[in-house]
C-alpha cells in the first residue's frame, strides 16, 4: 500500500539511474516546499448539513470527524465533531480518536520496461495496473515510466490517390520499393509494407456515371486506365520487397470529376479493417497518405443523395469498399477516434497547394504529421523518414473512458517536457531506449462505485488500467454495547454519537416519544417547514435548545431564530454604540434613531419655510426628509410623477365655483374638506394657470396651490366662464334642406347626362352603319313595261 504524493516507482526497475538525473534532484529539492512551504494548500473544512460521520467526510477533503465520547457539551450540536484535524485537536479531541480517510494506491501489475524487441510482447510503459481508493476532493499522484524499445516493429500502409492528376507520381511510386524498405531497415529489422489506392465515390457529382466513362474515366490519350472506384486494398502487409513492387506495378491511374477526393473514406476503412490490412498487434502503425487534392467529409454525401452516416465499420469485399456509394464520408472526429482507437499514426504526404488544408486536419488528429511532396513524389521516402522520426520522438500520454467527476492532470518529467495538462502529457525529442516519466494526479470530486479508465501513450499498444473507488464511509471503533450509558441505556454509540432505540430521541436518547412520533416532535422545532431550530440548536423533545454563538452569548427565540450580535454597525460599532441589538434589529437609546442608531433625533433639516415638517408629505429621519412616492427631496415640496392637479381637481372646481358637473350633488362632501377656494376676477396666487373645459363645454380658468399634506389645496377660480354661443337651429335646418335639394338636382343632372351620352353613342353608331350600306342599281330582267293602253270611252277629258 502506498500513500501520499510520491507513489509508484521513481527509479527504473533495472536499478540504473535515469539519464535526466538533474530533473529528479530538482524535484527532490522542491518536495519539502510542496509539503510544508509556500506551495502547501491551506486545509479548510467547509461544513454544510452534518448529521453523521459520513456527512462530514463527504463535505470536503480536509474534514475530519472526532469519535471521542463526551466530546460535545450539553446542548451543543454534533456538527462540532466535524472540522479540520488541527481544529479538532485544539478542541481537545485525541489524535487516535479522529477519523480522516486518506488516499491509498496499490500497484497490481508492474512488469519491467523492455530494452529491445525480442519477438515477445515488449513492455514500453510501466506499471500496467493500479488500484486507487480516493477520498473525494483529495488528489493523489503516481508515476508512469516509459521507454521505447529498440527494434520495435513498424507496419507502414501506403495509401495513394490514383486520380488522373497523380499520373506522374504513380510512375515514381512503382520504383519506390527498394528505397522504402531501405529506409525502414534503418528503423527496425521487422518492417512490413502494405498498399491501397483511392479515388472517390462512383456517383454524380463526384464521378461521371456514363457507362463508358465509368469503365474508362481517364483521358482518351491514356492507354492504361482502370475503372472508377472509391477505395481498393491492393496489398496486405508484407515484409517482401518484390511482392510490394509487383502489386504496385499492376496499378494504373483512374479518374473522377471534382477536385476533392475520398481520402477520409479510404483512411477509415484502412483503420477499421485490421484483419484484412494485416496490422500486427505489437507494431508501430503508420498510414502514409499521398495526394495532391483536398478531401470530402461528412455532409458532402448529401450532394449525391447519400444520407446514411458513416458507421465506422469495415465493409470490404474482394478488397473493395462496398458501401462507398451507400454511406456518407466520415467526419474528421470519427476518423480521429478510429485512428486513435487502433493506434494508427497518419503521415500526410501532400503537394504544396493543399499543405495548409492538411495542416489544419493534422491539428485535429493526434499523432499526425504533414510533409510536402515534390510535384512528382520523388522525395516521398525522405518525407516518410522525417515524419516517422518526428512522430516516434514525441511521446504523448492521454486517457480513455474517464468516469464523470474524475480529473486527471499529467506532469511530464523529461528534458523536453511540455506543460502540465488535464488531457495529455507530452515529452518531445525522446530517443530510443531513453527513460521518461509522467506524474499522473487523479482527483475524484464525488463518491462513486468502482470504475476503471485507461492511460496510454498515443500510437502505442501499451496501456495502464486504473481502477478507482472512493472512501466515503467511516470505519469507527464503536463500543459493542447495544445499551450504552452515554445514550441513557436507550441506544448504541455510532462514531461517538447516539443511535437511539425505537421510541426515544435526543442527543443522549433522553426523550421518550410516548404517543407521538419523532416526525411530529421535530416538526414543532421547524419554522415554516424550514431547517430544524434554524440550524442553531437541537430539537429536544419537541423544543429547541439553542446553541451558543461564536462570541459566547446564546441564540434565543422559539426556533433559535434570534441573536443579539448581528445588527447593523456604524463607525465599526454595533448599533453605533447608541442602542442595543435585539434579535437582529437595533433598539435605539432615547434621543437616537436610524437603522444603526446613527442619528440624533432632530427635525431641523426637515423644516420648511411655512414651518412644517417635509410639507406633510414625508417623514423626517436622521434629520432628512424621507419623501413619499413621487415627491422630491430635500423637503418633499414637488411631485414629478404625480398626476396633473389641473385635471384631477377639475370636477371639484366646477362644482364649487359654478354648482355644476358630476360632483354637483355631493360637492361639499367630496371637495369641501380638501379645497379652500375664492372666486376672483384676477389671479393673485403664483404658479401655473389651469384652463380646462367643464361638463357644459365651457372653459374654466383657475389656479391651485398645494398646502400641507398630500391632498390639501387652496384655489382661485375666475368668475367668468368662456362658454361658446349655441348654434342657430333655423339656419341648420334651412342649410340641411338646401344641401339635400342641391345634391338631388346634381344627381338628376348626372343621370340625364349619362342617358344623353348613351343615346348619342347609339345614334352615331347607326349613322356609321348607314354609311357602310350599298344599294344595288341593276334592273330586273323579268320586268317589262306595259304595252297596252286602255282608254275609257266615256271619258271626255273634262
PDB file of C-alpha atoms in Angstrom, residues 200-483:
ATOM      1  CA  UNK A 200     -13.832   8.897 -54.962  1.00  0.00           C
ATOM      2  CA  UNK A 201     -17.423   7.662 -54.835  1.00  0.00           C
ATOM      3  CA  UNK A 202     -18.636   6.481 -58.259  1.00  0.00           C
ATOM      4  CA  UNK A 203     -21.796   8.603 -58.306  1.00  0.00           C
ATOM      5  CA  UNK A 204     -22.640  12.060 -59.539  1.00  0.00           C
ATOM      6  CA  UNK A 205     -21.437  14.752 -58.945  1.00  0.00           C
ATOM      7  CA  UNK A 206     -18.119  13.117 -57.964  1.00  0.00           C
ATOM      8  CA  UNK A 207     -17.708  10.762 -60.945  1.00  0.00           C
ATOM      9  CA  UNK A 208     -19.122  10.680 -64.484  1.00  0.00           C
ATOM     10  CA  UNK A 209     -21.707   7.862 -64.353  1.00  0.00           C
ATOM     11  CA  UNK A 210     -21.834   7.320 -68.107  1.00  0.00           C
ATOM     12  CA  UNK A 211     -21.165   3.598 -68.614  1.00  0.00           C
ATOM     13  CA  UNK A 212     -18.186   4.172 -70.858  1.00  0.00           C
ATOM     14  CA  UNK A 213     -16.749   6.806 -68.517  1.00  0.00           C
ATOM     15  CA  UNK A 214     -17.146   4.515 -65.505  1.00  0.00           C
ATOM     16  CA  UNK A 215     -15.141   1.849 -67.325  1.00  0.00           C
ATOM     17  CA  UNK A 216     -12.574   4.345 -68.616  1.00  0.00           C
ATOM     18  CA  UNK A 217     -12.621   7.649 -66.672  1.00  0.00           C
ATOM     19  CA  UNK A 218      -9.168   8.817 -67.930  1.00  0.00           C
ATOM     20  CA  UNK A 219      -8.350  10.970 -70.958  1.00  0.00           C
ATOM     21  CA  UNK A 220      -8.585   9.267 -74.354  1.00  0.00           C
ATOM     22  CA  UNK A 221      -4.799   9.604 -74.739  1.00  0.00           C
ATOM     23  CA  UNK A 222      -4.203   7.322 -71.720  1.00  0.00           C
ATOM     24  CA  UNK A 223      -3.834   3.760 -72.895  1.00  0.00           C
ATOM     25  CA  UNK A 224      -3.629   2.305 -69.407  1.00  0.00           C
ATOM     26  CA  UNK A 225      -6.606   3.272 -67.257  1.00  0.00           C
ATOM     27  CA  UNK A 226      -8.588   1.367 -64.672  1.00  0.00           C
ATOM     28  CA  UNK A 227     -12.309   1.693 -63.980  1.00  0.00           C
ATOM     29  CA  UNK A 228     -13.534   4.264 -61.458  1.00  0.00           C
ATOM     30  CA  UNK A 229     -13.565   3.104 -57.799  1.00  0.00           C
ATOM     31  CA  UNK A 230     -13.787   4.500 -54.271  1.00  0.00           C
ATOM     32  CA  UNK A 231     -11.191   2.608 -52.228  1.00  0.00           C
ATOM     33  CA  UNK A 232      -9.284  -0.571 -53.093  1.00  0.00           C
ATOM     34  CA  UNK A 233      -6.999  -2.552 -50.777  1.00  0.00           C
ATOM     35  CA  UNK A 234      -4.182  -3.743 -53.036  1.00  0.00           C
ATOM     36  CA  UNK A 235      -1.513  -5.393 -50.879  1.00  0.00           C
ATOM     37  CA  UNK A 236      -1.747  -6.906 -47.390  1.00  0.00           C
ATOM     38  CA  UNK A 237       1.153  -6.089 -45.028  1.00  0.00           C
ATOM     39  CA  UNK A 238       4.266  -7.924 -46.260  1.00  0.00           C
ATOM     40  CA  UNK A 239       7.983  -7.897 -45.459  1.00  0.00           C
ATOM     41  CA  UNK A 240       8.825  -8.815 -49.062  1.00  0.00           C
ATOM     42  CA  UNK A 241      10.107  -6.070 -51.316  1.00  0.00           C
ATOM     43  CA  UNK A 242       9.445  -8.000 -54.547  1.00  0.00           C
ATOM     44  CA  UNK A 243       5.802  -8.544 -53.665  1.00  0.00           C
ATOM     45  CA  UNK A 244       5.350  -4.818 -52.997  1.00  0.00           C
ATOM     46  CA  UNK A 245       6.952  -3.882 -56.339  1.00  0.00           C
ATOM     47  CA  UNK A 246       4.848  -6.452 -58.207  1.00  0.00           C
ATOM     48  CA  UNK A 247       1.493  -5.286 -56.802  1.00  0.00           C
ATOM     49  CA  UNK A 248       2.226  -1.601 -57.214  1.00  0.00           C
ATOM     50  CA  UNK A 249       3.365  -2.165 -60.800  1.00  0.00           C
ATOM     51  CA  UNK A 250      -0.075  -3.574 -61.626  1.00  0.00           C
ATOM     52  CA  UNK A 251      -1.779  -0.301 -60.639  1.00  0.00           C
ATOM     53  CA  UNK A 252      -2.975   2.201 -63.212  1.00  0.00           C
ATOM     54  CA  UNK A 253      -4.407   5.687 -62.990  1.00  0.00           C
ATOM     55  CA  UNK A 254      -8.179   6.301 -62.754  1.00  0.00           C
ATOM     56  CA  UNK A 255     -10.241   9.491 -62.601  1.00  0.00           C
ATOM     57  CA  UNK A 256     -13.190  11.477 -61.277  1.00  0.00           C
ATOM     58  CA  UNK A 257     -14.915  14.834 -61.852  1.00  0.00           C
ATOM     59  CA  UNK A 258     -14.400  17.127 -58.841  1.00  0.00           C
ATOM     60  CA  UNK A 259     -11.162  18.152 -57.160  1.00  0.00           C
ATOM     61  CA  UNK A 260     -11.608  16.792 -53.586  1.00  0.00           C
ATOM     62  CA  UNK A 261     -11.111  13.047 -53.195  1.00  0.00           C
ATOM     63  CA  UNK A 262     -12.492  10.301 -50.963  1.00  0.00           C
ATOM     64  CA  UNK A 263      -9.344  10.076 -48.832  1.00  0.00           C
ATOM     65  CA  UNK A 264     -11.216  10.021 -45.487  1.00  0.00           C
ATOM     66  CA  UNK A 265     -13.292   7.059 -46.714  1.00  0.00           C
ATOM     67  CA  UNK A 266     -10.102   5.184 -47.556  1.00  0.00           C
ATOM     68  CA  UNK A 267      -8.352   6.008 -44.262  1.00  0.00           C
ATOM     69  CA  UNK A 268     -11.394   4.910 -42.257  1.00  0.00           C
ATOM     70  CA  UNK A 269     -11.501   1.500 -43.965  1.00  0.00           C
ATOM     71  CA  UNK A 270      -7.735   1.058 -43.644  1.00  0.00           C
ATOM     72  CA  UNK A 271      -8.040   1.788 -39.905  1.00  0.00           C
ATOM     73  CA  UNK A 272     -11.017  -0.450 -39.051  1.00  0.00           C
ATOM     74  CA  UNK A 273     -10.330  -3.407 -41.388  1.00  0.00           C
ATOM     75  CA  UNK A 274      -7.345  -4.558 -39.337  1.00  0.00           C
ATOM     76  CA  UNK A 275      -7.513  -8.263 -40.248  1.00  0.00           C
ATOM     77  CA  UNK A 276      -7.640  -7.529 -43.971  1.00  0.00           C
ATOM     78  CA  UNK A 277      -4.927  -4.890 -43.897  1.00  0.00           C
ATOM     79  CA  UNK A 278      -2.667  -7.129 -41.791  1.00  0.00           C
ATOM     80  CA  UNK A 279      -1.830  -4.820 -38.878  1.00  0.00           C
ATOM     81  CA  UNK A 280       0.231  -6.649 -36.238  1.00  0.00           C
ATOM     82  CA  UNK A 281      -0.673  -6.447 -32.554  1.00  0.00           C
ATOM     83  CA  UNK A 282       2.796  -5.310 -31.488  1.00  0.00           C
ATOM     84  CA  UNK A 283       3.860  -2.697 -34.005  1.00  0.00           C
ATOM     85  CA  UNK A 284       4.026   0.984 -34.733  1.00  0.00           C
ATOM     86  CA  UNK A 285       1.245   1.522 -37.256  1.00  0.00           C
ATOM     87  CA  UNK A 286       1.611   4.197 -39.922  1.00  0.00           C
ATOM     88  CA  UNK A 287      -0.668   5.264 -42.775  1.00  0.00           C
ATOM     89  CA  UNK A 288       1.110   7.342 -45.437  1.00  0.00           C
ATOM     90  CA  UNK A 289      -1.500   9.259 -47.443  1.00  0.00           C
ATOM     91  CA  UNK A 290      -0.189  10.760 -50.697  1.00  0.00           C
ATOM     92  CA  UNK A 291      -2.427  13.148 -52.632  1.00  0.00           C
ATOM     93  CA  UNK A 292      -2.475  16.492 -54.403  1.00  0.00           C
ATOM     94  CA  UNK A 293      -6.109  17.365 -53.613  1.00  0.00           C
ATOM     95  CA  UNK A 294      -8.371  18.118 -50.678  1.00  0.00           C
ATOM     96  CA  UNK A 295     -10.879  15.709 -49.164  1.00  0.00           C
ATOM     97  CA  UNK A 296     -14.624  15.222 -48.849  1.00  0.00           C
ATOM     98  CA  UNK A 297     -16.012  14.870 -45.328  1.00  0.00           C
ATOM     99  CA  UNK A 298     -19.296  14.195 -43.515  1.00  0.00           C
ATOM    100  CA  UNK A 299     -22.240  16.008 -45.102  1.00  0.00           C
ATOM    101  CA  UNK A 300     -20.788  16.147 -48.617  1.00  0.00           C
ATOM    102  CA  UNK A 301     -22.601  12.905 -49.440  1.00  0.00           C
ATOM    103  CA  UNK A 302     -25.907  14.799 -49.442  1.00  0.00           C
ATOM    104  CA  UNK A 303     -24.964  16.248 -52.842  1.00  0.00           C
ATOM    105  CA  UNK A 304     -25.291  12.709 -54.208  1.00  0.00           C
ATOM    106  CA  UNK A 305     -28.375  11.869 -52.131  1.00  0.00           C
ATOM    107  CA  UNK A 306     -26.322   9.749 -49.683  1.00  0.00           C
ATOM    108  CA  UNK A 307     -27.863  10.393 -46.272  1.00  0.00           C
ATOM    109  CA  UNK A 308     -26.754   7.388 -44.204  1.00  0.00           C
ATOM    110  CA  UNK A 309     -23.918   8.466 -41.865  1.00  0.00           C
ATOM    111  CA  UNK A 310     -20.665   6.558 -41.764  1.00  0.00           C
ATOM    112  CA  UNK A 311     -20.871   3.710 -39.223  1.00  0.00           C
ATOM    113  CA  UNK A 312     -17.087   3.329 -38.679  1.00  0.00           C
ATOM    114  CA  UNK A 313     -17.305  -0.387 -39.557  1.00  0.00           C
ATOM    115  CA  UNK A 314     -15.350  -2.483 -42.071  1.00  0.00           C
ATOM    116  CA  UNK A 315     -17.179  -3.014 -45.394  1.00  0.00           C
ATOM    117  CA  UNK A 316     -14.642  -4.681 -47.684  1.00  0.00           C
ATOM    118  CA  UNK A 317     -15.378  -7.457 -50.149  1.00  0.00           C
ATOM    119  CA  UNK A 318     -12.830  -8.669 -52.701  1.00  0.00           C
ATOM    120  CA  UNK A 319     -10.586  -5.849 -51.435  1.00  0.00           C
ATOM    121  CA  UNK A 320     -13.124  -3.163 -52.470  1.00  0.00           C
ATOM    122  CA  UNK A 321     -15.040  -0.803 -50.192  1.00  0.00           C
ATOM    123  CA  UNK A 322     -18.599  -1.991 -50.916  1.00  0.00           C
ATOM    124  CA  UNK A 323     -20.540   0.747 -49.082  1.00  0.00           C
ATOM    125  CA  UNK A 324     -18.818   3.631 -50.861  1.00  0.00           C
ATOM    126  CA  UNK A 325     -21.976   4.714 -52.713  1.00  0.00           C
ATOM    127  CA  UNK A 326     -24.364   3.971 -49.833  1.00  0.00           C
ATOM    128  CA  UNK A 327     -22.683   5.618 -46.852  1.00  0.00           C
ATOM    129  CA  UNK A 328     -21.573   9.214 -46.291  1.00  0.00           C
ATOM    130  CA  UNK A 329     -17.952  10.210 -45.799  1.00  0.00           C
ATOM    131  CA  UNK A 330     -16.735  10.057 -42.170  1.00  0.00           C
ATOM    132  CA  UNK A 331     -16.317  13.225 -40.181  1.00  0.00           C
ATOM    133  CA  UNK A 332     -12.876  14.341 -39.046  1.00  0.00           C
ATOM    134  CA  UNK A 333     -13.846  13.489 -35.468  1.00  0.00           C
ATOM    135  CA  UNK A 334     -14.926   9.969 -36.440  1.00  0.00           C
ATOM    136  CA  UNK A 335     -11.669   9.396 -38.300  1.00  0.00           C
ATOM    137  CA  UNK A 336      -9.547  10.755 -35.431  1.00  0.00           C
ATOM    138  CA  UNK A 337     -11.327   8.453 -32.983  1.00  0.00           C
ATOM    139  CA  UNK A 338     -10.879   5.400 -35.230  1.00  0.00           C
ATOM    140  CA  UNK A 339      -7.166   6.114 -35.752  1.00  0.00           C
ATOM    141  CA  UNK A 340      -6.593   6.682 -32.022  1.00  0.00           C
ATOM    142  CA  UNK A 341      -8.564   3.565 -31.068  1.00  0.00           C
ATOM    143  CA  UNK A 342      -6.463   1.422 -33.422  1.00  0.00           C
ATOM    144  CA  UNK A 343      -3.118   3.085 -32.515  1.00  0.00           C
ATOM    145  CA  UNK A 344      -2.538   4.309 -36.080  1.00  0.00           C
ATOM    146  CA  UNK A 345      -0.462   7.395 -36.804  1.00  0.00           C
ATOM    147  CA  UNK A 346      -1.119   9.133 -40.156  1.00  0.00           C
ATOM    148  CA  UNK A 347       1.517  10.866 -42.275  1.00  0.00           C
ATOM    149  CA  UNK A 348       0.043  13.239 -44.860  1.00  0.00           C
ATOM    150  CA  UNK A 349       2.426  13.467 -47.826  1.00  0.00           C
ATOM    151  CA  UNK A 350       0.747  16.189 -49.886  1.00  0.00           C
ATOM    152  CA  UNK A 351       1.652  18.735 -52.510  1.00  0.00           C
ATOM    153  CA  UNK A 352       2.304  22.390 -51.693  1.00  0.00           C
ATOM    154  CA  UNK A 353      -1.109  23.600 -52.920  1.00  0.00           C
ATOM    155  CA  UNK A 354      -3.003  21.659 -50.196  1.00  0.00           C
ATOM    156  CA  UNK A 355      -0.390  21.830 -47.424  1.00  0.00           C
ATOM    157  CA  UNK A 356      -2.393  24.317 -45.322  1.00  0.00           C
ATOM    158  CA  UNK A 357      -5.558  22.181 -45.591  1.00  0.00           C
ATOM    159  CA  UNK A 358      -3.833  19.077 -44.246  1.00  0.00           C
ATOM    160  CA  UNK A 359      -2.004  21.025 -41.549  1.00  0.00           C
ATOM    161  CA  UNK A 360      -5.406  22.125 -40.259  1.00  0.00           C
ATOM    162  CA  UNK A 361      -6.545  18.497 -40.449  1.00  0.00           C
ATOM    163  CA  UNK A 362      -3.419  17.366 -38.566  1.00  0.00           C
ATOM    164  CA  UNK A 363      -4.280  19.684 -35.665  1.00  0.00           C
ATOM    165  CA  UNK A 364      -7.492  17.695 -35.132  1.00  0.00           C
ATOM    166  CA  UNK A 365      -5.895  14.246 -35.426  1.00  0.00           C
ATOM    167  CA  UNK A 366      -3.452  13.408 -32.582  1.00  0.00           C
ATOM    168  CA  UNK A 367      -0.048  11.991 -33.501  1.00  0.00           C
ATOM    169  CA  UNK A 368      -0.087  13.002 -37.172  1.00  0.00           C
ATOM    170  CA  UNK A 369       2.454  14.728 -39.387  1.00  0.00           C
ATOM    171  CA  UNK A 370       2.305  16.688 -42.669  1.00  0.00           C
ATOM    172  CA  UNK A 371       5.054  16.699 -45.300  1.00  0.00           C
ATOM    173  CA  UNK A 372       5.231  18.461 -48.664  1.00  0.00           C
ATOM    174  CA  UNK A 373       5.641  16.253 -51.725  1.00  0.00           C
ATOM    175  CA  UNK A 374       7.557  17.352 -54.762  1.00  0.00           C
ATOM    176  CA  UNK A 375       5.468  17.592 -57.914  1.00  0.00           C
ATOM    177  CA  UNK A 376       6.397  14.011 -58.925  1.00  0.00           C
ATOM    178  CA  UNK A 377       6.662  12.458 -55.404  1.00  0.00           C
ATOM    179  CA  UNK A 378      10.401  11.724 -55.724  1.00  0.00           C
ATOM    180  CA  UNK A 379      11.030  12.892 -52.160  1.00  0.00           C
ATOM    181  CA  UNK A 380       8.385  10.697 -50.537  1.00  0.00           C
ATOM    182  CA  UNK A 381      10.903   8.321 -48.896  1.00  0.00           C
ATOM    183  CA  UNK A 382      12.785  11.164 -47.223  1.00  0.00           C
ATOM    184  CA  UNK A 383       9.475  12.705 -46.213  1.00  0.00           C
ATOM    185  CA  UNK A 384       8.287   9.450 -44.573  1.00  0.00           C
ATOM    186  CA  UNK A 385      11.596   9.034 -42.741  1.00  0.00           C
ATOM    187  CA  UNK A 386      11.454  12.594 -41.394  1.00  0.00           C
ATOM    188  CA  UNK A 387       7.803  12.302 -40.350  1.00  0.00           C
ATOM    189  CA  UNK A 388       8.403   8.953 -38.604  1.00  0.00           C
ATOM    190  CA  UNK A 389      11.315  10.364 -36.622  1.00  0.00           C
ATOM    191  CA  UNK A 390       9.136  13.297 -35.561  1.00  0.00           C
ATOM    192  CA  UNK A 391       6.278  11.008 -34.511  1.00  0.00           C
ATOM    193  CA  UNK A 392       8.424   8.464 -32.700  1.00  0.00           C
ATOM    194  CA  UNK A 393      10.417  11.085 -30.777  1.00  0.00           C
ATOM    195  CA  UNK A 394       7.253  12.691 -29.379  1.00  0.00           C
ATOM    196  CA  UNK A 395       5.555  10.728 -26.590  1.00  0.00           C
ATOM    197  CA  UNK A 396       2.013  11.829 -25.760  1.00  0.00           C
ATOM    198  CA  UNK A 397       0.169  10.226 -22.841  1.00  0.00           C
ATOM    199  CA  UNK A 398      -3.625  10.508 -22.577  1.00  0.00           C
ATOM    200  CA  UNK A 399      -6.614   8.611 -21.170  1.00  0.00           C
ATOM    201  CA  UNK A 400      -9.789   6.874 -22.345  1.00  0.00           C
ATOM    202  CA  UNK A 401     -13.196   6.304 -20.696  1.00  0.00           C
ATOM    203  CA  UNK A 402     -12.557   8.732 -17.844  1.00  0.00           C
ATOM    204  CA  UNK A 403     -15.509   8.493 -15.379  1.00  0.00           C
ATOM    205  CA  UNK A 404     -17.613  11.550 -14.652  1.00  0.00           C
ATOM    206  CA  UNK A 405     -16.445  13.771 -11.770  1.00  0.00           C
ATOM    207  CA  UNK A 406     -12.870  12.480 -12.067  1.00  0.00           C
ATOM    208  CA  UNK A 407      -9.996  14.812 -13.001  1.00  0.00           C
ATOM    209  CA  UNK A 408      -6.568  13.818 -14.290  1.00  0.00           C
ATOM    210  CA  UNK A 409      -3.507  16.064 -14.684  1.00  0.00           C
ATOM    211  CA  UNK A 410      -0.309  14.911 -16.425  1.00  0.00           C
ATOM    212  CA  UNK A 411       3.068  16.408 -15.454  1.00  0.00           C
ATOM    213  CA  UNK A 412       5.870  15.290 -17.823  1.00  0.00           C
ATOM    214  CA  UNK A 413       9.305  14.594 -16.297  1.00  0.00           C
ATOM    215  CA  UNK A 414      11.837  14.719 -19.116  1.00  0.00           C
ATOM    216  CA  UNK A 415      14.383  17.075 -20.678  1.00  0.00           C
ATOM    217  CA  UNK A 416      11.978  18.459 -23.292  1.00  0.00           C
ATOM    218  CA  UNK A 417       8.786  18.412 -21.254  1.00  0.00           C
ATOM    219  CA  UNK A 418       5.565  20.057 -22.334  1.00  0.00           C
ATOM    220  CA  UNK A 419       3.306  21.905 -19.864  1.00  0.00           C
ATOM    221  CA  UNK A 420       1.144  20.005 -17.387  1.00  0.00           C
ATOM    222  CA  UNK A 421      -2.289  19.339 -18.847  1.00  0.00           C
ATOM    223  CA  UNK A 422      -5.609  17.745 -17.970  1.00  0.00           C
ATOM    224  CA  UNK A 423      -5.934  15.944 -21.314  1.00  0.00           C
ATOM    225  CA  UNK A 424      -2.394  14.970 -22.315  1.00  0.00           C
ATOM    226  CA  UNK A 425       1.201  14.956 -21.157  1.00  0.00           C
ATOM    227  CA  UNK A 426       3.915  15.448 -23.799  1.00  0.00           C
ATOM    228  CA  UNK A 427       7.643  14.709 -23.881  1.00  0.00           C
ATOM    229  CA  UNK A 428       9.462  15.706 -27.078  1.00  0.00           C
ATOM    230  CA  UNK A 429      12.800  14.666 -28.625  1.00  0.00           C
ATOM    231  CA  UNK A 430      12.757  11.302 -26.861  1.00  0.00           C
ATOM    232  CA  UNK A 431      15.424   8.882 -28.102  1.00  0.00           C
ATOM    233  CA  UNK A 432      15.000   5.121 -28.438  1.00  0.00           C
ATOM    234  CA  UNK A 433      15.906   3.492 -25.112  1.00  0.00           C
ATOM    235  CA  UNK A 434      15.609   6.743 -23.134  1.00  0.00           C
ATOM    236  CA  UNK A 435      13.641   6.629 -19.876  1.00  0.00           C
ATOM    237  CA  UNK A 436      10.979   9.291 -19.344  1.00  0.00           C
ATOM    238  CA  UNK A 437       8.221   9.598 -16.740  1.00  0.00           C
ATOM    239  CA  UNK A 438       4.876  11.275 -16.175  1.00  0.00           C
ATOM    240  CA  UNK A 439       3.391  12.183 -12.804  1.00  0.00           C
ATOM    241  CA  UNK A 440      -0.329  11.482 -13.016  1.00  0.00           C
ATOM    242  CA  UNK A 441      -2.532  13.299 -10.483  1.00  0.00           C
ATOM    243  CA  UNK A 442      -6.034  11.856 -10.083  1.00  0.00           C
ATOM    244  CA  UNK A 443      -8.850  13.557  -8.164  1.00  0.00           C
ATOM    245  CA  UNK A 444     -12.366  12.189  -7.610  1.00  0.00           C
ATOM    246  CA  UNK A 445     -14.814  15.039  -6.991  1.00  0.00           C
ATOM    247  CA  UNK A 446     -17.652  12.904  -5.614  1.00  0.00           C
ATOM    248  CA  UNK A 447     -18.392   9.481  -4.171  1.00  0.00           C
ATOM    249  CA  UNK A 448     -18.675   6.680  -6.715  1.00  0.00           C
ATOM    250  CA  UNK A 449     -18.700   2.932  -7.102  1.00  0.00           C
ATOM    251  CA  UNK A 450     -15.682   1.130  -8.513  1.00  0.00           C
ATOM    252  CA  UNK A 451     -14.891   2.277 -12.069  1.00  0.00           C
ATOM    253  CA  UNK A 452     -11.935   1.977 -14.421  1.00  0.00           C
ATOM    254  CA  UNK A 453     -10.195   4.040 -17.078  1.00  0.00           C
ATOM    255  CA  UNK A 454      -7.054   3.535 -19.144  1.00  0.00           C
ATOM    256  CA  UNK A 455      -3.922   5.631 -19.612  1.00  0.00           C
ATOM    257  CA  UNK A 456      -1.838   5.046 -22.707  1.00  0.00           C
ATOM    258  CA  UNK A 457       0.718   6.656 -25.000  1.00  0.00           C
ATOM    259  CA  UNK A 458      -0.751   7.629 -28.360  1.00  0.00           C
ATOM    260  CA  UNK A 459       0.240   5.277 -31.155  1.00  0.00           C
ATOM    261  CA  UNK A 460       1.493   2.609 -28.693  1.00  0.00           C
ATOM    262  CA  UNK A 461      -0.388  -0.506 -27.660  1.00  0.00           C
ATOM    263  CA  UNK A 462       0.740  -0.440 -24.008  1.00  0.00           C
ATOM    264  CA  UNK A 463      -1.894   0.673 -21.512  1.00  0.00           C
ATOM    265  CA  UNK A 464      -2.243   1.312 -17.800  1.00  0.00           C
ATOM    266  CA  UNK A 465      -5.600   0.313 -16.307  1.00  0.00           C
ATOM    267  CA  UNK A 466      -6.579   2.457 -13.319  1.00  0.00           C
ATOM    268  CA  UNK A 467      -9.333   1.015 -11.119  1.00  0.00           C
ATOM    269  CA  UNK A 468     -10.847   3.740  -8.977  1.00  0.00           C
ATOM    270  CA  UNK A 469     -13.163   3.695  -5.977  1.00  0.00           C
ATOM    271  CA  UNK A 470     -13.849   6.235  -3.219  1.00  0.00           C
ATOM    272  CA  UNK A 471     -13.726   6.313   0.576  1.00  0.00           C
ATOM    273  CA  UNK A 472     -16.925   7.984   1.742  1.00  0.00           C
ATOM    274  CA  UNK A 473     -17.817   5.917   4.802  1.00  0.00           C
ATOM    275  CA  UNK A 474     -16.331   5.990   8.299  1.00  0.00           C
ATOM    276  CA  UNK A 475     -14.723   2.927   9.859  1.00  0.00           C
ATOM    277  CA  UNK A 476     -15.222   3.858  13.505  1.00  0.00           C
ATOM    278  CA  UNK A 477     -14.171   1.812  16.529  1.00  0.00           C
ATOM    279  CA  UNK A 478     -17.522   1.754  18.308  1.00  0.00           C
ATOM    280  CA  UNK A 479     -18.327   0.172  21.679  1.00  0.00           C
ATOM    281  CA  UNK A 480     -20.226  -3.091  21.342  1.00  0.00           C
ATOM    282  CA  UNK A 481     -22.870  -2.155  23.947  1.00  0.00           C
ATOM    283  CA  UNK A 482     -26.372  -2.013  22.482  1.00  0.00           C
ATOM    284  CA  UNK A 483     -27.470  -0.012  25.504  1.00  0.00           C
TER     285      UNK A 483
END
